């Protein structure tokens, strides 16, 4: 089982961001050397999607110290997922039988990450994102999209905009914008 606190050097870059003021943070931001631990303990994170991107996000968030994670996905595991979604298995040997095909992606992904990373709680939701009311999404401090559907991304963006009043969009290798 992975211990997310075993190597202090792994946090060097994150601590540089959280322990000093900068021009990309809000006016109310107060730097602190303990902020990383505080965020990991307090923040509720929702990962939308438990496929190829969602599996990576769940693993990375848990290894980064986030303790309270939920994952929502309406899909079940198919044979075609096994080559790229590393949390899912199809193993049949005399010593071991693990067959995830047909099971909920959210439930299997949550179970596998919690088995490997101590101290993290991942709550799976096996349903469509539209099945949850707006209050469900409002309970999270961070919502991370691991989706390949433009319609689903648009839906989550509209939900987030409805209770935040601001829309933040970020893309790899491009600046972030607040609308």
Short mmCIF file of N, CA and C in Angstrom, two decimals:
data_model
loop_
_atom_site.label_atom_id
_atom_site.label_comp_id
_atom_site.label_asym_id
_atom_site.label_seq_id
_atom_site.Cartn_x
_atom_site.Cartn_y
_atom_site.Cartn_z
N UNK A 1 0.84 -1.17 0.00
CA UNK A 1 0.00 0.00 0.00
C UNK A 1 0.89 1.24 0.00
N UNK A 2 0.53 2.23 -0.80
CA UNK A 2 1.35 3.44 -0.93
C UNK A 2 1.14 4.37 0.25
N UNK A 3 2.22 4.91 0.75
CA UNK A 3 2.18 5.92 1.80
C UNK A 3 2.50 7.26 1.14
N UNK A 4 1.48 8.14 1.05
CA UNK A 4 1.64 9.38 0.30
C UNK A 4 2.55 10.38 0.98
N UNK A 5 2.98 10.13 2.20
CA UNK A 5 3.83 11.10 2.89
C UNK A 5 5.27 10.63 3.03
N UNK A 6 5.65 9.53 2.41
CA UNK A 6 6.95 8.92 2.67
C UNK A 6 8.14 9.70 2.11
N UNK A 7 7.97 10.47 1.07
CA UNK A 7 9.10 11.18 0.46
C UNK A 7 8.83 12.68 0.48
N UNK A 8 9.47 13.44 1.38
CA UNK A 8 9.21 14.87 1.46
C UNK A 8 9.59 15.63 0.19
N UNK A 9 10.53 15.11 -0.58
CA UNK A 9 10.94 15.79 -1.81
C UNK A 9 9.86 15.79 -2.88
N UNK A 10 8.92 14.86 -2.79
CA UNK A 10 7.87 14.78 -3.81
C UNK A 10 6.96 16.01 -3.78
N UNK A 11 6.92 16.74 -2.67
CA UNK A 11 6.03 17.89 -2.52
C UNK A 11 6.71 19.22 -2.81
N UNK A 12 7.98 19.21 -3.18
CA UNK A 12 8.74 20.44 -3.35
C UNK A 12 8.01 21.46 -4.22
N UNK A 13 7.57 21.07 -5.40
CA UNK A 13 6.95 22.02 -6.32
C UNK A 13 5.57 22.47 -5.85
N UNK A 14 4.81 21.56 -5.28
CA UNK A 14 3.49 21.92 -4.75
C UNK A 14 3.65 22.91 -3.60
N UNK A 15 4.60 22.64 -2.72
CA UNK A 15 4.82 23.54 -1.59
C UNK A 15 5.27 24.93 -2.05
N UNK A 16 6.01 25.00 -3.13
CA UNK A 16 6.41 26.31 -3.66
C UNK A 16 5.18 27.13 -4.06
N UNK A 17 4.17 26.46 -4.58
CA UNK A 17 2.94 27.16 -4.97
C UNK A 17 2.11 27.57 -3.77
N UNK A 18 2.05 26.72 -2.76
CA UNK A 18 1.14 26.94 -1.64
C UNK A 18 1.75 27.71 -0.48
N UNK A 19 3.06 27.82 -0.42
CA UNK A 19 3.70 28.43 0.74
C UNK A 19 4.19 29.85 0.47
N UNK A 20 3.84 30.42 -0.67
CA UNK A 20 4.26 31.79 -0.94
C UNK A 20 3.21 32.50 -1.79
N UNK A 21 3.13 33.82 -1.68
CA UNK A 21 2.17 34.56 -2.50
C UNK A 21 2.62 34.58 -3.95
N UNK A 22 1.68 34.84 -4.82
CA UNK A 22 2.02 34.91 -6.24
C UNK A 22 0.96 35.67 -7.00
N UNK A 23 1.17 35.83 -8.29
CA UNK A 23 0.25 36.62 -9.09
C UNK A 23 -0.90 35.79 -9.68
N UNK A 24 -0.94 34.48 -9.41
CA UNK A 24 -2.02 33.67 -9.96
C UNK A 24 -3.02 33.23 -8.90
N UNK A 25 -2.94 33.79 -7.71
CA UNK A 25 -3.84 33.40 -6.62
C UNK A 25 -4.78 34.55 -6.30
N UNK A 26 -5.85 34.24 -5.60
CA UNK A 26 -6.82 35.25 -5.21
C UNK A 26 -6.27 36.19 -4.17
N UNK A 27 -6.94 37.33 -4.02
CA UNK A 27 -6.49 38.35 -3.07
C UNK A 27 -6.53 37.86 -1.63
N UNK A 28 -7.42 36.92 -1.32
CA UNK A 28 -7.58 36.43 0.05
C UNK A 28 -6.65 35.26 0.37
N UNK A 29 -5.83 34.85 -0.57
CA UNK A 29 -4.95 33.69 -0.36
C UNK A 29 -3.89 34.01 0.68
N UNK A 30 -3.78 33.14 1.68
CA UNK A 30 -2.75 33.28 2.70
C UNK A 30 -1.82 32.08 2.62
N UNK A 31 -0.58 32.28 2.18
CA UNK A 31 0.35 31.15 2.07
C UNK A 31 0.64 30.52 3.43
N UNK A 32 0.87 29.22 3.40
CA UNK A 32 1.17 28.50 4.64
C UNK A 32 1.91 27.21 4.31
N UNK A 33 2.91 26.87 5.10
CA UNK A 33 3.62 25.61 4.85
C UNK A 33 2.76 24.38 5.13
N UNK A 34 1.67 24.52 5.88
CA UNK A 34 0.80 23.38 6.17
C UNK A 34 -0.43 23.33 5.27
N UNK A 35 -0.50 24.21 4.30
CA UNK A 35 -1.69 24.29 3.45
C UNK A 35 -1.93 23.00 2.67
N UNK A 36 -0.88 22.35 2.22
CA UNK A 36 -1.04 21.12 1.45
C UNK A 36 -1.77 20.06 2.28
N UNK A 37 -1.35 19.87 3.51
CA UNK A 37 -2.01 18.89 4.37
C UNK A 37 -3.44 19.30 4.67
N UNK A 38 -3.65 20.59 4.91
CA UNK A 38 -5.00 21.08 5.20
C UNK A 38 -5.93 20.84 4.02
N UNK A 39 -5.46 21.13 2.82
CA UNK A 39 -6.29 20.93 1.63
C UNK A 39 -6.63 19.46 1.47
N UNK A 40 -5.66 18.59 1.63
CA UNK A 40 -5.89 17.16 1.48
C UNK A 40 -6.91 16.62 2.46
N UNK A 41 -6.91 17.13 3.68
CA UNK A 41 -7.83 16.65 4.71
C UNK A 41 -9.23 17.24 4.56
N UNK A 42 -9.32 18.50 4.15
CA UNK A 42 -10.59 19.21 4.17
C UNK A 42 -11.34 19.14 2.84
N UNK A 43 -10.63 19.26 1.75
CA UNK A 43 -11.27 19.39 0.43
C UNK A 43 -12.03 18.13 0.05
N UNK A 44 -13.22 18.34 -0.50
CA UNK A 44 -13.99 17.24 -1.11
C UNK A 44 -13.83 17.38 -2.61
N UNK A 45 -13.39 16.30 -3.23
CA UNK A 45 -13.10 16.29 -4.67
C UNK A 45 -14.06 15.34 -5.36
N UNK A 46 -14.61 15.78 -6.49
CA UNK A 46 -15.44 14.92 -7.33
C UNK A 46 -14.72 14.70 -8.65
N UNK A 47 -14.52 13.44 -9.00
CA UNK A 47 -13.99 13.08 -10.31
C UNK A 47 -15.17 12.61 -11.14
N UNK A 48 -15.41 13.29 -12.25
CA UNK A 48 -16.52 12.92 -13.13
C UNK A 48 -15.94 12.07 -14.25
N UNK A 49 -16.27 10.79 -14.23
CA UNK A 49 -15.76 9.85 -15.22
C UNK A 49 -14.72 8.94 -14.60
N UNK A 50 -14.86 7.63 -14.85
CA UNK A 50 -13.91 6.66 -14.31
C UNK A 50 -13.34 5.80 -15.43
N UNK A 51 -13.16 6.41 -16.59
CA UNK A 51 -12.55 5.71 -17.72
C UNK A 51 -11.06 5.93 -17.74
N UNK A 52 -10.50 6.09 -18.93
CA UNK A 52 -9.06 6.27 -19.07
C UNK A 52 -8.54 7.47 -18.31
N UNK A 53 -9.17 8.63 -18.47
CA UNK A 53 -8.75 9.84 -17.73
C UNK A 53 -9.11 9.74 -16.26
N UNK A 54 -10.30 9.27 -15.96
CA UNK A 54 -10.76 9.19 -14.58
C UNK A 54 -9.90 8.28 -13.72
N UNK A 55 -9.45 7.15 -14.27
CA UNK A 55 -8.57 6.24 -13.51
C UNK A 55 -7.28 6.95 -13.13
N UNK A 56 -6.69 7.65 -14.08
CA UNK A 56 -5.45 8.40 -13.79
C UNK A 56 -5.70 9.49 -12.76
N UNK A 57 -6.81 10.21 -12.90
CA UNK A 57 -7.12 11.29 -11.97
C UNK A 57 -7.31 10.76 -10.55
N UNK A 58 -8.05 9.66 -10.41
CA UNK A 58 -8.26 9.08 -9.08
C UNK A 58 -6.94 8.71 -8.42
N UNK A 59 -6.10 8.03 -9.17
CA UNK A 59 -4.79 7.62 -8.65
C UNK A 59 -3.96 8.85 -8.26
N UNK A 60 -3.88 9.82 -9.17
CA UNK A 60 -3.04 11.00 -8.92
C UNK A 60 -3.55 11.84 -7.75
N UNK A 61 -4.87 12.02 -7.65
CA UNK A 61 -5.42 12.79 -6.53
C UNK A 61 -5.16 12.09 -5.20
N UNK A 62 -5.36 10.78 -5.17
CA UNK A 62 -5.11 10.02 -3.93
C UNK A 62 -3.64 10.07 -3.55
N UNK A 63 -2.75 9.91 -4.52
CA UNK A 63 -1.31 9.99 -4.23
C UNK A 63 -0.87 11.40 -3.87
N UNK A 64 -1.64 12.40 -4.26
CA UNK A 64 -1.32 13.79 -3.94
C UNK A 64 -1.78 14.18 -2.54
N UNK A 65 -2.47 13.28 -1.86
CA UNK A 65 -2.86 13.55 -0.49
C UNK A 65 -4.31 13.91 -0.27
N UNK A 66 -5.12 13.94 -1.32
CA UNK A 66 -6.54 14.21 -1.14
C UNK A 66 -7.17 12.97 -0.49
N UNK A 67 -7.94 13.20 0.56
CA UNK A 67 -8.48 12.09 1.36
C UNK A 67 -9.95 11.82 1.09
N UNK A 68 -10.70 12.82 0.64
CA UNK A 68 -12.15 12.70 0.46
C UNK A 68 -12.50 12.89 -1.01
N UNK A 69 -12.65 11.78 -1.71
CA UNK A 69 -12.87 11.82 -3.15
C UNK A 69 -14.15 11.05 -3.46
N UNK A 70 -14.94 11.58 -4.36
CA UNK A 70 -16.08 10.87 -4.92
C UNK A 70 -15.82 10.69 -6.40
N UNK A 71 -16.39 9.66 -6.99
CA UNK A 71 -16.28 9.44 -8.44
C UNK A 71 -17.66 9.06 -8.95
N UNK A 72 -18.04 9.65 -10.08
CA UNK A 72 -19.33 9.36 -10.68
C UNK A 72 -19.13 8.92 -12.12
N UNK A 73 -19.76 7.81 -12.47
CA UNK A 73 -19.70 7.30 -13.84
C UNK A 73 -20.88 6.37 -14.04
N UNK A 74 -21.52 6.47 -15.19
CA UNK A 74 -22.70 5.65 -15.47
C UNK A 74 -22.35 4.37 -16.22
N UNK A 75 -21.09 4.21 -16.59
CA UNK A 75 -20.68 3.15 -17.51
C UNK A 75 -20.23 1.90 -16.77
N UNK A 76 -20.29 0.79 -17.49
CA UNK A 76 -19.74 -0.46 -17.00
C UNK A 76 -18.49 -0.81 -17.80
N UNK A 77 -17.69 -1.66 -17.24
CA UNK A 77 -16.41 -2.04 -17.85
C UNK A 77 -16.66 -3.00 -19.01
N UNK A 78 -16.01 -2.71 -20.13
CA UNK A 78 -16.08 -3.56 -21.31
C UNK A 78 -14.69 -4.12 -21.60
N UNK A 79 -14.64 -5.20 -22.35
CA UNK A 79 -13.35 -5.80 -22.70
C UNK A 79 -12.45 -4.78 -23.38
N UNK A 80 -13.02 -3.92 -24.21
CA UNK A 80 -12.22 -2.92 -24.94
C UNK A 80 -11.59 -1.88 -24.02
N UNK A 81 -12.02 -1.78 -22.76
CA UNK A 81 -11.45 -0.84 -21.80
C UNK A 81 -10.16 -1.35 -21.16
N UNK A 82 -9.97 -2.64 -21.16
CA UNK A 82 -8.92 -3.26 -20.34
C UNK A 82 -7.51 -2.87 -20.76
N UNK A 83 -7.29 -2.53 -22.03
CA UNK A 83 -5.93 -2.21 -22.47
C UNK A 83 -5.50 -0.80 -22.08
N UNK A 84 -6.42 0.07 -21.70
CA UNK A 84 -6.04 1.46 -21.42
C UNK A 84 -6.54 1.98 -20.07
N UNK A 85 -7.33 1.23 -19.38
CA UNK A 85 -7.85 1.65 -18.09
C UNK A 85 -7.29 0.70 -17.03
N UNK A 86 -6.16 1.10 -16.47
CA UNK A 86 -5.29 0.21 -15.70
C UNK A 86 -5.88 -0.29 -14.38
N UNK A 87 -6.95 0.29 -13.90
CA UNK A 87 -7.54 -0.17 -12.65
C UNK A 87 -8.45 -1.38 -12.84
N UNK A 88 -8.76 -1.71 -14.08
CA UNK A 88 -9.70 -2.79 -14.36
C UNK A 88 -8.95 -4.04 -14.81
N UNK A 89 -9.48 -5.22 -14.44
CA UNK A 89 -8.77 -6.48 -14.68
C UNK A 89 -9.67 -7.52 -15.33
N UNK A 90 -9.01 -8.43 -16.01
CA UNK A 90 -9.63 -9.64 -16.51
C UNK A 90 -8.57 -10.73 -16.40
N UNK A 91 -8.49 -11.37 -15.24
CA UNK A 91 -7.45 -12.35 -14.96
C UNK A 91 -8.13 -13.67 -14.56
N UNK A 92 -7.72 -14.72 -15.20
CA UNK A 92 -8.24 -16.03 -14.85
C UNK A 92 -7.09 -17.02 -14.86
N UNK A 93 -6.61 -17.38 -13.67
CA UNK A 93 -5.55 -18.37 -13.51
C UNK A 93 -6.00 -19.34 -12.43
N UNK A 94 -5.30 -20.45 -12.27
CA UNK A 94 -5.67 -21.37 -11.18
C UNK A 94 -5.61 -20.71 -9.80
N UNK A 95 -4.77 -19.67 -9.66
CA UNK A 95 -4.59 -19.02 -8.35
C UNK A 95 -5.48 -17.80 -8.16
N UNK A 96 -5.95 -17.22 -9.25
CA UNK A 96 -6.65 -15.95 -9.13
C UNK A 96 -7.72 -15.83 -10.20
N UNK A 97 -8.88 -15.29 -9.80
CA UNK A 97 -9.94 -15.02 -10.76
C UNK A 97 -10.46 -13.61 -10.50
N UNK A 98 -10.20 -12.72 -11.40
CA UNK A 98 -10.69 -11.35 -11.32
C UNK A 98 -11.27 -11.00 -12.68
N UNK A 99 -12.54 -10.74 -12.71
CA UNK A 99 -13.18 -10.42 -13.98
C UNK A 99 -14.07 -9.21 -13.77
N UNK A 100 -13.61 -8.05 -14.20
CA UNK A 100 -14.33 -6.80 -13.96
C UNK A 100 -15.33 -6.46 -15.05
N UNK A 101 -15.28 -7.14 -16.18
CA UNK A 101 -16.16 -6.81 -17.30
C UNK A 101 -17.62 -6.92 -16.83
N UNK A 102 -18.38 -5.87 -17.12
CA UNK A 102 -19.78 -5.81 -16.73
C UNK A 102 -20.03 -5.10 -15.41
N UNK A 103 -18.98 -4.84 -14.65
CA UNK A 103 -19.12 -4.15 -13.36
C UNK A 103 -19.06 -2.64 -13.56
N UNK A 104 -19.51 -1.91 -12.55
CA UNK A 104 -19.48 -0.45 -12.56
C UNK A 104 -18.04 0.08 -12.55
N UNK A 105 -17.73 0.97 -13.48
CA UNK A 105 -16.40 1.58 -13.51
C UNK A 105 -16.13 2.35 -12.22
N UNK A 106 -17.11 3.12 -11.76
CA UNK A 106 -16.91 3.94 -10.56
C UNK A 106 -16.63 3.07 -9.34
N UNK A 107 -17.39 1.99 -9.18
CA UNK A 107 -17.23 1.14 -8.01
C UNK A 107 -15.91 0.38 -8.02
N UNK A 108 -15.53 -0.18 -9.16
CA UNK A 108 -14.27 -0.93 -9.24
C UNK A 108 -13.08 0.00 -9.07
N UNK A 109 -13.11 1.16 -9.74
CA UNK A 109 -11.99 2.11 -9.64
C UNK A 109 -11.81 2.58 -8.20
N UNK A 110 -12.90 2.91 -7.52
CA UNK A 110 -12.82 3.36 -6.13
C UNK A 110 -12.22 2.27 -5.25
N UNK A 111 -12.69 1.05 -5.42
CA UNK A 111 -12.19 -0.07 -4.61
C UNK A 111 -10.70 -0.31 -4.83
N UNK A 112 -10.25 -0.27 -6.08
CA UNK A 112 -8.84 -0.55 -6.38
C UNK A 112 -7.92 0.53 -5.83
N UNK A 113 -8.31 1.79 -5.95
CA UNK A 113 -7.45 2.87 -5.44
C UNK A 113 -7.38 2.80 -3.92
N UNK A 114 -8.51 2.56 -3.26
CA UNK A 114 -8.51 2.49 -1.80
C UNK A 114 -7.68 1.31 -1.29
N UNK A 115 -7.61 0.22 -2.03
CA UNK A 115 -6.79 -0.92 -1.63
C UNK A 115 -5.31 -0.59 -1.69
N UNK A 116 -4.92 0.29 -2.60
CA UNK A 116 -3.51 0.55 -2.83
C UNK A 116 -2.97 1.78 -2.12
N UNK A 117 -3.85 2.70 -1.75
CA UNK A 117 -3.39 3.96 -1.15
C UNK A 117 -4.08 4.14 0.20
N UNK A 118 -3.29 4.17 1.25
CA UNK A 118 -3.85 4.25 2.60
C UNK A 118 -4.41 5.63 2.91
N UNK A 119 -5.47 5.64 3.70
CA UNK A 119 -6.02 6.89 4.21
C UNK A 119 -6.98 7.61 3.29
N UNK A 120 -7.21 7.11 2.10
CA UNK A 120 -8.12 7.77 1.17
C UNK A 120 -9.48 7.08 1.22
N UNK A 121 -10.54 7.89 1.15
CA UNK A 121 -11.90 7.37 1.05
C UNK A 121 -12.47 7.83 -0.28
N UNK A 122 -12.84 6.87 -1.11
CA UNK A 122 -13.43 7.19 -2.42
C UNK A 122 -14.84 6.62 -2.44
N UNK A 123 -15.81 7.50 -2.63
CA UNK A 123 -17.21 7.10 -2.68
C UNK A 123 -17.65 7.03 -4.14
N UNK A 124 -18.05 5.84 -4.61
CA UNK A 124 -18.47 5.71 -6.00
C UNK A 124 -19.96 6.02 -6.17
N UNK A 125 -20.29 6.58 -7.32
CA UNK A 125 -21.68 6.85 -7.69
C UNK A 125 -21.88 6.26 -9.08
N UNK A 126 -22.64 5.19 -9.17
CA UNK A 126 -22.90 4.50 -10.43
C UNK A 126 -24.22 5.01 -10.99
N UNK A 127 -24.14 6.16 -11.68
CA UNK A 127 -25.33 6.78 -12.24
C UNK A 127 -24.92 7.83 -13.27
N UNK A 128 -25.92 8.37 -13.93
CA UNK A 128 -25.68 9.46 -14.89
C UNK A 128 -25.46 10.76 -14.11
N UNK A 129 -24.68 11.65 -14.67
CA UNK A 129 -24.42 12.92 -13.97
C UNK A 129 -25.70 13.74 -13.83
N UNK A 130 -26.63 13.57 -14.75
CA UNK A 130 -27.90 14.30 -14.68
C UNK A 130 -28.82 13.76 -13.59
N UNK A 131 -28.54 12.56 -13.09
CA UNK A 131 -29.37 11.97 -12.04
C UNK A 131 -29.17 12.63 -10.68
N UNK A 132 -28.07 13.33 -10.50
CA UNK A 132 -27.79 14.02 -9.24
C UNK A 132 -28.31 15.45 -9.32
N UNK A 133 -28.90 15.92 -8.21
CA UNK A 133 -29.39 17.31 -8.22
C UNK A 133 -28.23 18.28 -8.00
N UNK A 134 -28.51 19.53 -8.17
CA UNK A 134 -27.46 20.56 -8.13
C UNK A 134 -26.80 20.63 -6.75
N UNK A 135 -27.54 20.32 -5.70
CA UNK A 135 -26.95 20.35 -4.35
C UNK A 135 -25.84 19.32 -4.19
N UNK A 136 -25.95 18.20 -4.89
CA UNK A 136 -24.89 17.19 -4.85
C UNK A 136 -23.57 17.81 -5.30
N UNK A 137 -23.59 18.51 -6.41
CA UNK A 137 -22.36 19.10 -6.97
C UNK A 137 -21.87 20.28 -6.13
N UNK A 138 -22.77 20.97 -5.49
CA UNK A 138 -22.40 22.13 -4.68
C UNK A 138 -21.63 21.73 -3.42
N UNK A 139 -21.70 20.46 -3.03
CA UNK A 139 -21.00 19.98 -1.84
C UNK A 139 -19.50 19.80 -2.04
N UNK A 140 -19.02 19.92 -3.28
CA UNK A 140 -17.61 19.66 -3.56
C UNK A 140 -16.83 20.95 -3.69
N UNK A 141 -15.58 20.91 -3.20
CA UNK A 141 -14.67 22.05 -3.35
C UNK A 141 -13.99 22.04 -4.70
N UNK A 142 -13.77 20.85 -5.24
CA UNK A 142 -13.08 20.68 -6.52
C UNK A 142 -13.85 19.66 -7.34
N UNK A 143 -14.12 20.00 -8.60
CA UNK A 143 -14.72 19.06 -9.55
C UNK A 143 -13.76 18.91 -10.71
N UNK A 144 -13.33 17.67 -10.96
CA UNK A 144 -12.37 17.39 -12.02
C UNK A 144 -13.06 16.53 -13.07
N UNK A 145 -12.97 16.95 -14.32
CA UNK A 145 -13.64 16.22 -15.39
C UNK A 145 -12.68 15.27 -16.08
N UNK A 146 -13.04 14.01 -16.10
CA UNK A 146 -12.29 13.00 -16.84
C UNK A 146 -13.20 12.42 -17.90
N UNK A 147 -13.77 13.28 -18.71
CA UNK A 147 -14.79 12.90 -19.69
C UNK A 147 -14.30 13.10 -21.11
N UNK A 148 -14.88 12.32 -22.02
CA UNK A 148 -14.62 12.55 -23.43
C UNK A 148 -15.87 13.01 -24.16
N UNK A 149 -16.94 13.25 -23.45
CA UNK A 149 -18.20 13.68 -24.03
C UNK A 149 -18.37 15.19 -23.89
N UNK A 150 -18.53 15.86 -25.00
CA UNK A 150 -18.72 17.32 -24.98
C UNK A 150 -20.03 17.67 -24.28
N UNK A 151 -21.08 16.88 -24.52
CA UNK A 151 -22.37 17.15 -23.87
C UNK A 151 -22.25 17.05 -22.35
N UNK A 152 -21.55 16.04 -21.86
CA UNK A 152 -21.38 15.88 -20.41
C UNK A 152 -20.54 17.01 -19.84
N UNK A 153 -19.49 17.42 -20.55
CA UNK A 153 -18.68 18.55 -20.08
C UNK A 153 -19.52 19.82 -20.01
N UNK A 154 -20.33 20.05 -21.02
CA UNK A 154 -21.19 21.24 -21.03
C UNK A 154 -22.17 21.21 -19.87
N UNK A 155 -22.72 20.04 -19.59
CA UNK A 155 -23.67 19.93 -18.48
C UNK A 155 -23.00 20.28 -17.15
N UNK A 156 -21.84 19.69 -16.89
CA UNK A 156 -21.13 19.97 -15.63
C UNK A 156 -20.72 21.44 -15.56
N UNK A 157 -20.27 22.01 -16.67
CA UNK A 157 -19.92 23.43 -16.68
C UNK A 157 -21.12 24.29 -16.33
N UNK A 158 -22.29 23.96 -16.88
CA UNK A 158 -23.49 24.76 -16.59
C UNK A 158 -23.89 24.60 -15.13
N UNK A 159 -23.76 23.40 -14.58
CA UNK A 159 -24.06 23.19 -13.16
C UNK A 159 -23.11 24.01 -12.30
N UNK A 160 -21.82 23.94 -12.59
CA UNK A 160 -20.84 24.69 -11.81
C UNK A 160 -21.08 26.19 -11.90
N UNK A 161 -21.38 26.67 -13.09
CA UNK A 161 -21.65 28.11 -13.26
C UNK A 161 -22.87 28.55 -12.47
N UNK A 162 -23.85 27.68 -12.33
CA UNK A 162 -25.08 28.06 -11.66
C UNK A 162 -24.87 28.34 -10.17
N UNK A 163 -23.88 27.71 -9.54
CA UNK A 163 -23.68 28.01 -8.11
C UNK A 163 -22.40 28.76 -7.81
N UNK A 164 -21.52 28.89 -8.75
CA UNK A 164 -20.29 29.64 -8.50
C UNK A 164 -20.40 31.10 -8.92
N UNK A 165 -21.17 31.35 -9.95
CA UNK A 165 -21.26 32.70 -10.46
C UNK A 165 -20.12 33.06 -11.38
N UNK A 166 -19.08 32.24 -11.41
CA UNK A 166 -17.93 32.45 -12.29
C UNK A 166 -17.61 31.15 -12.99
N UNK A 167 -17.02 31.27 -14.14
CA UNK A 167 -16.63 30.09 -14.91
C UNK A 167 -15.14 30.15 -15.14
N UNK A 168 -14.42 29.14 -14.69
CA UNK A 168 -12.98 29.06 -14.87
C UNK A 168 -12.68 27.95 -15.86
N UNK A 169 -11.97 28.27 -16.91
CA UNK A 169 -11.59 27.25 -17.88
C UNK A 169 -10.08 27.21 -18.00
N UNK A 170 -9.53 26.02 -17.95
CA UNK A 170 -8.09 25.82 -18.06
C UNK A 170 -7.83 24.69 -19.04
N UNK A 171 -6.80 24.86 -19.82
CA UNK A 171 -6.37 23.82 -20.76
C UNK A 171 -4.86 23.68 -20.65
N UNK A 172 -4.37 22.49 -20.89
CA UNK A 172 -2.94 22.23 -20.84
C UNK A 172 -2.23 23.15 -21.83
N UNK A 173 -1.15 23.77 -21.41
CA UNK A 173 -0.31 24.65 -22.22
C UNK A 173 -0.99 25.97 -22.61
N UNK A 174 -2.10 26.30 -21.97
CA UNK A 174 -2.75 27.58 -22.23
C UNK A 174 -3.09 28.22 -20.89
N UNK A 175 -3.26 29.54 -20.84
CA UNK A 175 -3.60 30.19 -19.58
C UNK A 175 -5.03 29.87 -19.14
N UNK A 176 -5.32 30.11 -17.87
CA UNK A 176 -6.67 29.93 -17.34
C UNK A 176 -7.42 31.25 -17.45
N UNK A 177 -8.72 31.16 -17.68
CA UNK A 177 -9.54 32.35 -17.81
C UNK A 177 -10.74 32.24 -16.89
N UNK A 178 -11.11 33.36 -16.25
CA UNK A 178 -12.31 33.43 -15.44
C UNK A 178 -13.30 34.31 -16.19
N UNK A 179 -14.50 33.78 -16.40
CA UNK A 179 -15.54 34.54 -17.10
C UNK A 179 -16.63 34.96 -16.14
#
